[in-house]
Tab-separated table of C-alpha atoms in Angstrom:
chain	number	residue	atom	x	y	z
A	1461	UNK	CA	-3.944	3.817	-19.619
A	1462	UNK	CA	-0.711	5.915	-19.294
A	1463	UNK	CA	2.214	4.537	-17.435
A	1464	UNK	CA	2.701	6.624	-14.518
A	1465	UNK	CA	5.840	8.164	-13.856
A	1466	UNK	CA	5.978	7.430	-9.957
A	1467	UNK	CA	4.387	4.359	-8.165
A	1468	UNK	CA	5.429	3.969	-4.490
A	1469	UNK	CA	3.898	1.570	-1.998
A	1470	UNK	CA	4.578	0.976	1.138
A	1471	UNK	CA	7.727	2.361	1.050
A	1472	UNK	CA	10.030	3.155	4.513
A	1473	UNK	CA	13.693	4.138	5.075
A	1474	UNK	CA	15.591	3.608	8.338
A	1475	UNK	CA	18.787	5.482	8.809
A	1476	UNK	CA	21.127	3.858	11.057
A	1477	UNK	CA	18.342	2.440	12.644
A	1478	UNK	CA	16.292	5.233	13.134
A	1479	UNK	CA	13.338	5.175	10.914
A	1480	UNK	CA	12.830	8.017	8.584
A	1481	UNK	CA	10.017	6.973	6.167
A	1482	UNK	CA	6.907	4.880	7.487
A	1483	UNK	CA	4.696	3.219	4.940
A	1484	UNK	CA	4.815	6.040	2.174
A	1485	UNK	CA	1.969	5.026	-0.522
A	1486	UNK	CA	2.494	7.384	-3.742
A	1487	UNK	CA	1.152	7.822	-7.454
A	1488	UNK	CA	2.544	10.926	-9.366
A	1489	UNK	CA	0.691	10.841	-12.546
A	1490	UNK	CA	2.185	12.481	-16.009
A	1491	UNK	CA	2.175	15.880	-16.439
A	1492	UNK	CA	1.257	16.280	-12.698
A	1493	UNK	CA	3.337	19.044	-10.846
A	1494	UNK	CA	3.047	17.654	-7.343
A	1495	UNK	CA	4.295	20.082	-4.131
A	1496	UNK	CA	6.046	18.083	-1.771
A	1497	UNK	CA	5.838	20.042	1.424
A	1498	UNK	CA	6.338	19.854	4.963
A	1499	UNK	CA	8.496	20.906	8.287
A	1500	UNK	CA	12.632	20.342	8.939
A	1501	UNK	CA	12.877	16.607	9.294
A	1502	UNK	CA	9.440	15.473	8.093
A	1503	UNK	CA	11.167	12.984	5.631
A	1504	UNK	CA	10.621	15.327	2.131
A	1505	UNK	CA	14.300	15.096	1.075
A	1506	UNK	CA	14.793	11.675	2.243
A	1507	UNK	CA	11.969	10.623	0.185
A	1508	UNK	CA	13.032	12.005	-2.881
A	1509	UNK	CA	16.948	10.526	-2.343
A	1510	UNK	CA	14.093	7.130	-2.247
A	1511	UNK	CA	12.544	7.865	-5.395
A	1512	UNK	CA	15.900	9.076	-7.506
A	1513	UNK	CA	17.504	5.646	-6.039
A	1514	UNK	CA	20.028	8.174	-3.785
A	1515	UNK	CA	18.697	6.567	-0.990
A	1516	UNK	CA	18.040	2.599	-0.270
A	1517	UNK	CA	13.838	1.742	0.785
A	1518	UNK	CA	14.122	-0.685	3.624
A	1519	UNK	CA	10.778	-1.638	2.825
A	1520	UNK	CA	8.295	-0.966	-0.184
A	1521	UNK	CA	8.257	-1.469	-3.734
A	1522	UNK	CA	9.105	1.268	-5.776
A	1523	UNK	CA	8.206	1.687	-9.861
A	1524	UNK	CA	9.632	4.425	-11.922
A	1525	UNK	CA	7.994	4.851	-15.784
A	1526	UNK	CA	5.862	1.179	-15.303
A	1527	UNK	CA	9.009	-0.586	-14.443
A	1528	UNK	CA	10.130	-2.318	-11.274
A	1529	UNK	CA	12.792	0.251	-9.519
A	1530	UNK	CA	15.632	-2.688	-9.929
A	1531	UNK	CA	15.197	-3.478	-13.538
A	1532	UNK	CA	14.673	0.629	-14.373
A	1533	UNK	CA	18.097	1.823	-16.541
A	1534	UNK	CA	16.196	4.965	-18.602
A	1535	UNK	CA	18.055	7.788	-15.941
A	1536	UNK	CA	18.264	9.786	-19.479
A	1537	UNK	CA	13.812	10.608	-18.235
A	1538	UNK	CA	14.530	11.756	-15.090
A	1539	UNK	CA	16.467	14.987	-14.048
A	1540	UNK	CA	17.300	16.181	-9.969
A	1541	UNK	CA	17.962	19.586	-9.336
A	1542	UNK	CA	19.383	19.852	-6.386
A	1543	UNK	CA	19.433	22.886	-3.222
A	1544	UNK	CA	21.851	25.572	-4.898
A	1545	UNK	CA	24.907	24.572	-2.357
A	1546	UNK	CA	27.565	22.846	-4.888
A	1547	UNK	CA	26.220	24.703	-8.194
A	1548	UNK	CA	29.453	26.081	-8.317
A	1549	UNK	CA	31.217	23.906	-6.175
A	1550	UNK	CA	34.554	25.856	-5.876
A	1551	UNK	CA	35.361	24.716	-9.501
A	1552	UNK	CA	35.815	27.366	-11.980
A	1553	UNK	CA	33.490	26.115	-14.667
A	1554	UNK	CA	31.338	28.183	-16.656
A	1555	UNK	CA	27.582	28.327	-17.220
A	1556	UNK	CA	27.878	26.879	-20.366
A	1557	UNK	CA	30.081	24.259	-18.843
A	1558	UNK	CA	28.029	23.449	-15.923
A	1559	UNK	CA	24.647	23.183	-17.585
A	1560	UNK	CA	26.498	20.847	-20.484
A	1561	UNK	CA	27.275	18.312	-17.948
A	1562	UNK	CA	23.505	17.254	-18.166
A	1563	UNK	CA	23.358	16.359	-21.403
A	1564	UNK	CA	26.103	12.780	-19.737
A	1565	UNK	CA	22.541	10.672	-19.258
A	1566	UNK	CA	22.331	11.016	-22.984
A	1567	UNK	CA	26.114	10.400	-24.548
A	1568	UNK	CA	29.078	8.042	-24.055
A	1569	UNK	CA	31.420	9.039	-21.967
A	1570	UNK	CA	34.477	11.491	-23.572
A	1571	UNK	CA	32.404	11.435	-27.248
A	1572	UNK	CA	32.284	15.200	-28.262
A	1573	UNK	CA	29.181	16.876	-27.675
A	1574	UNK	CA	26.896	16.583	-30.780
A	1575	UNK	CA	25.150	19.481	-32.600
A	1576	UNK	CA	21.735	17.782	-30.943
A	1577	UNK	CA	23.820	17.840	-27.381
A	1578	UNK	CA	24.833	22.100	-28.245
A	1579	UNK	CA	20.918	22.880	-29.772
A	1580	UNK	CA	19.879	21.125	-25.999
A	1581	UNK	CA	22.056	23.119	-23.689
A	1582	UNK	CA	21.060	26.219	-25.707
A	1583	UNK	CA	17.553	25.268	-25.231
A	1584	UNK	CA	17.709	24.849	-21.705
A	1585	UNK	CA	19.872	28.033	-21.200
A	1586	UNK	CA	16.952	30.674	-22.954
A	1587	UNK	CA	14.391	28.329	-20.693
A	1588	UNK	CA	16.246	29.272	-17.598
A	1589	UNK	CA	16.977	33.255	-19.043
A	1590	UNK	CA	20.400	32.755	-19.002
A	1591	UNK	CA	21.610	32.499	-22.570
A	1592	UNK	CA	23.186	35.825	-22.127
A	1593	UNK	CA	25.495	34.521	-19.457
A	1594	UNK	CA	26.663	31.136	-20.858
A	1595	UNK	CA	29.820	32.361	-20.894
A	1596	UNK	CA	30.415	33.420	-17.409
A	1597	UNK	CA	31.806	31.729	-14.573
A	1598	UNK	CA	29.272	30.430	-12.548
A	1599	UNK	CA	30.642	31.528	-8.779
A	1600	UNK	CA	29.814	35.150	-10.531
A	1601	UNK	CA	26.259	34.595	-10.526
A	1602	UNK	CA	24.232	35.125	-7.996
A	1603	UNK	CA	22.150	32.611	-5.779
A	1604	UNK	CA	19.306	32.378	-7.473
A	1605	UNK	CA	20.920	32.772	-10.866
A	1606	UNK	CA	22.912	29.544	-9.814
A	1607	UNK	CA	19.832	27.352	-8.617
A	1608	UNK	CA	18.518	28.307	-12.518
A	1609	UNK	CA	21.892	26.966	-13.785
A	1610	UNK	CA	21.172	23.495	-12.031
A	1611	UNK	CA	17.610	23.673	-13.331
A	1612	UNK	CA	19.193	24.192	-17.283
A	1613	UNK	CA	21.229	21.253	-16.436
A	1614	UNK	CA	18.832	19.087	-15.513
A	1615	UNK	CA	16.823	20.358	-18.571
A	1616	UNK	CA	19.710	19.787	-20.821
A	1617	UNK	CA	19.046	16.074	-20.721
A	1618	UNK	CA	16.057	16.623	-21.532
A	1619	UNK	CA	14.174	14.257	-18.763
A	1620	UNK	CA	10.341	13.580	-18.421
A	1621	UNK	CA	10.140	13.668	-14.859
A	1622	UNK	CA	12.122	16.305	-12.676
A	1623	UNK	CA	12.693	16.529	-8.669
A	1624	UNK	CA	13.732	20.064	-7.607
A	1625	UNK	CA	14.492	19.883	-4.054
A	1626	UNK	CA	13.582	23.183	-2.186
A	1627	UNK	CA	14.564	25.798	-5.247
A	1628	UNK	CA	13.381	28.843	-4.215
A	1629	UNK	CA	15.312	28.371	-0.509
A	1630	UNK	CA	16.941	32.009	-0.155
A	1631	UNK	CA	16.713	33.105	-3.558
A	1632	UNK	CA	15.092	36.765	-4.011
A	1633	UNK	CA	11.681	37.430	-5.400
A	1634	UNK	CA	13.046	38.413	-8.704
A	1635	UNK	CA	14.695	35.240	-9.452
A	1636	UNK	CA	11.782	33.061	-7.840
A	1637	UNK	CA	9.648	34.972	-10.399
A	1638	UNK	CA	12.355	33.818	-13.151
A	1639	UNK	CA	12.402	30.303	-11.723
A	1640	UNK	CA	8.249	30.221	-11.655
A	1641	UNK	CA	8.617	30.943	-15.471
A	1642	UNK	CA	11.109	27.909	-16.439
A	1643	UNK	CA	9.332	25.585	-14.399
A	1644	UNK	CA	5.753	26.817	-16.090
A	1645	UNK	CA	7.778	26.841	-19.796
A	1646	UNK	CA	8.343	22.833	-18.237
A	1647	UNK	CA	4.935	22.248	-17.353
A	1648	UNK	CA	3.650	23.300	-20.391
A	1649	UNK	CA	5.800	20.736	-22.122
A	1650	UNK	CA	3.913	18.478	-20.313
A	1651	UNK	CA	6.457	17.326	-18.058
A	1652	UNK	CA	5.896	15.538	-14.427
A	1653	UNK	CA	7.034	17.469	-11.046
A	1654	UNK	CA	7.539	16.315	-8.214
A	1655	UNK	CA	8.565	20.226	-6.055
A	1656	UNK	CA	9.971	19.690	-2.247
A	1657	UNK	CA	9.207	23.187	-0.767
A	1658	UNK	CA	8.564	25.215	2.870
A	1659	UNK	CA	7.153	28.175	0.968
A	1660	UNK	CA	5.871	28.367	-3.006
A	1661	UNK	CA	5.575	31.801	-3.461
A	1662	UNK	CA	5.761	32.493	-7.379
A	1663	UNK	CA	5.317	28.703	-8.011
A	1664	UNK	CA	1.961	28.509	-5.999
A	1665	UNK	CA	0.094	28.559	-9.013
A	1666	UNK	CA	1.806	26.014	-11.120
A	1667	UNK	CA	1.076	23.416	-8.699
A	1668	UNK	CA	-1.941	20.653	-9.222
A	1669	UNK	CA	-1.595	18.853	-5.907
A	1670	UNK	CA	-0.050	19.363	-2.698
A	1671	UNK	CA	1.271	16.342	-0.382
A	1672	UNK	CA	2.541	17.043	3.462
A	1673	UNK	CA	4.347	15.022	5.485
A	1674	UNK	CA	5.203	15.012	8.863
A	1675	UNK	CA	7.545	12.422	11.163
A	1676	UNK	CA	7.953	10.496	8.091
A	1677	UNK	CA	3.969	10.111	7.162
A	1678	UNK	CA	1.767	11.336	4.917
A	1679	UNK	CA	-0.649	13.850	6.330
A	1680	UNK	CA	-2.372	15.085	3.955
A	1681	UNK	CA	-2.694	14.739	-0.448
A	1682	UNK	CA	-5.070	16.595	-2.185
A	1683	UNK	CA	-5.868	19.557	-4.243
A	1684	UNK	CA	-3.330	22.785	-3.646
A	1685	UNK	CA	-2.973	24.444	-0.138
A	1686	UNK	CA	-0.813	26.993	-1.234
A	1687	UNK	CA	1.344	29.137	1.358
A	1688	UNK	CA	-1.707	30.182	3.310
A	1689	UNK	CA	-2.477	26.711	4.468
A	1690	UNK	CA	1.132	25.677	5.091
A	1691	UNK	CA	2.093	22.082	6.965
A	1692	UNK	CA	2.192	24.006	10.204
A	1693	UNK	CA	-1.819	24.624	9.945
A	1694	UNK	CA	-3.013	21.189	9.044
A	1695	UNK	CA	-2.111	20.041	12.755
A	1696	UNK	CA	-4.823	22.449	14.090
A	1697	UNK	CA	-6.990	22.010	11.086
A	1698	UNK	CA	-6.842	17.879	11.595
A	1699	UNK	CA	-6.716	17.636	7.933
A	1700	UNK	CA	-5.093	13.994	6.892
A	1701	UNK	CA	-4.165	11.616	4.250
A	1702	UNK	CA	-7.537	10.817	2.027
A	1703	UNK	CA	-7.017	7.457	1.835
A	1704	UNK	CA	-6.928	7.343	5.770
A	1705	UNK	CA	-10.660	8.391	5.464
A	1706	UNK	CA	-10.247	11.272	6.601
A	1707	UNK	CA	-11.816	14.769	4.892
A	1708	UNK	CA	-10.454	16.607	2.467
A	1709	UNK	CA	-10.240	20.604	3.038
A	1710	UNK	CA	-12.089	22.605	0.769
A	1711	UNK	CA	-10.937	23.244	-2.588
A	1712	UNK	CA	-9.449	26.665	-2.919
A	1713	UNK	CA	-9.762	28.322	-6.354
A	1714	UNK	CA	-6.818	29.843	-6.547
A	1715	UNK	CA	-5.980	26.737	-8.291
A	1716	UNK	CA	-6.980	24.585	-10.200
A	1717	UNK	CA	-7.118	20.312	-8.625
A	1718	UNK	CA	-6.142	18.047	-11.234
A	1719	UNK	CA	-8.102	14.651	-10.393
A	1720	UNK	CA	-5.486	11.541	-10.524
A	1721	UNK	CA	-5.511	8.354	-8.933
A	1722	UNK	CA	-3.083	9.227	-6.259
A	1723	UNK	CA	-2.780	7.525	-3.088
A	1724	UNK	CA	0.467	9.143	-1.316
A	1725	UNK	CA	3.116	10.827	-1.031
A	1726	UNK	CA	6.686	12.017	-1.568
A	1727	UNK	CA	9.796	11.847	0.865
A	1728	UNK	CA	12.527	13.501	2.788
A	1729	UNK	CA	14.456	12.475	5.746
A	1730	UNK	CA	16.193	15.689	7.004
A	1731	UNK	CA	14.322	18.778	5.401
């Protein structure tokens, strides 16, 4: 059986006291492209910081790749692509420069960058459709140009399991379109996703599961609701967890449920 990427049980965070995270339960299978989804404050982004070790569990055991979250030193398989603010980060680095910097996971420290490390950061460059602008400063890109930059970074290292937290937030249809084609380029590479969102226009059809959370909980895990079934609806819909018993919606065909032996979901604290 294949080692699954993600394996959270039981898992809570408190921040200064307050709880954030209540008994998360979640399996993110390989190759699965999982959209983490909910309201401002339902926990998403405090559950990723969980899973990408950012962020302590109070409670819960965690197991990244079949190993037990302490003993787990492979960071080289996973990549985080952060919300665009700090892409450029007042520093003026270029593209190139930038997107380099995620090849570290994979080299010592200060030894020269290898003709593998260049052929990667290329690669992840044309995946992004910015080879053209390696070159250029990146505070002379635009928004959504910049949120592709941290993508090709976190590509660079060339992970097996990527968290992109909220990557289409105020980025313009074009560039959503151009970030819906890297992360389907990443897909079909047979990578695992794990996509915190409020809206997944262009990526929509990408995804093979959707998991919502509210205060910190798990509401719902199942096949894809896509934007017309947002968070907001499953409170008047009543539609919950599965393994709380509860019913699943109907399956929408506007794509395609991926059957895994999930039982939860992903994270956040303040998003």
């Amino acid at each position: 059986m294949q080692v699954r990427p993600i394996q959270l049980t039981g898992g809570s965070v408190a921040i200064a006291g307050r709880p954030i995270l209540r008994g998360i339960d979640l399996a993110v299978s390989a190759g699965e492209f999982v959209a983490l989804m909910g309201a401002n404050g339902s926990g998403k982004s405090t559950l990723v910081r969980a899973l990408t070790g950012l962020r302590e569990l109070g409670h819960g055991e965690l197991w990244l790749f079949g190993t037990p979250f302490a003993e787990f030193h492979d960071w080289h398989r996973i990549g985080f692509v952060p919300q665009r603010p700090g892409a450029a980060s007042g520093v003026p680095a270029s593209v190139w420069e930038v997107v380099s910097a995620g090849r570290l996971t994979r080299r010592r420290l200060l030894r020269p960058m290898s003709r593998e490390d260049r052929a990667a950061v290329q690669e992840a460059l044309e995946v992004v459709g910015l080879a053209d602008r390696a070159r250029d400063g990146v505070s002379t890109l635009s928004g959504g140009q910049q949120q592709r930059v941290l993508i090709a970074r976190a590509l660079a290292g060339r992970p097996d399991l990527f968290f992109l937290d909220e990557p289409t937030a105020g980025v313009d249809l074009a560039n959503q379109q151009a970030l819906a084609a890297s992360l389907g380029e990443l897909k079909q590479r047979g990578a695992t996703v794990v996509l915190v969102a409020h809206e997944l226009g262009p990526l929509a059809p990408l995804v093979d599961r959707s998991v919502v959370m509210r205060d910190g909980r798990i509401v719902y895990d199942g096949p894809p609701l896509g934007d017309h079934a947002g968070p907001a609806d499953l409170g008047h819909h009543g539609h919950h967890h599965s393994h709380e018993g509860h019913d699943l919606p109907p399956h929408h065909d506007h794509a395609p449920h991926v059957a895994a032996p999930l039982e939860g979901g992903p994270l956040e604290g303040h998003s």
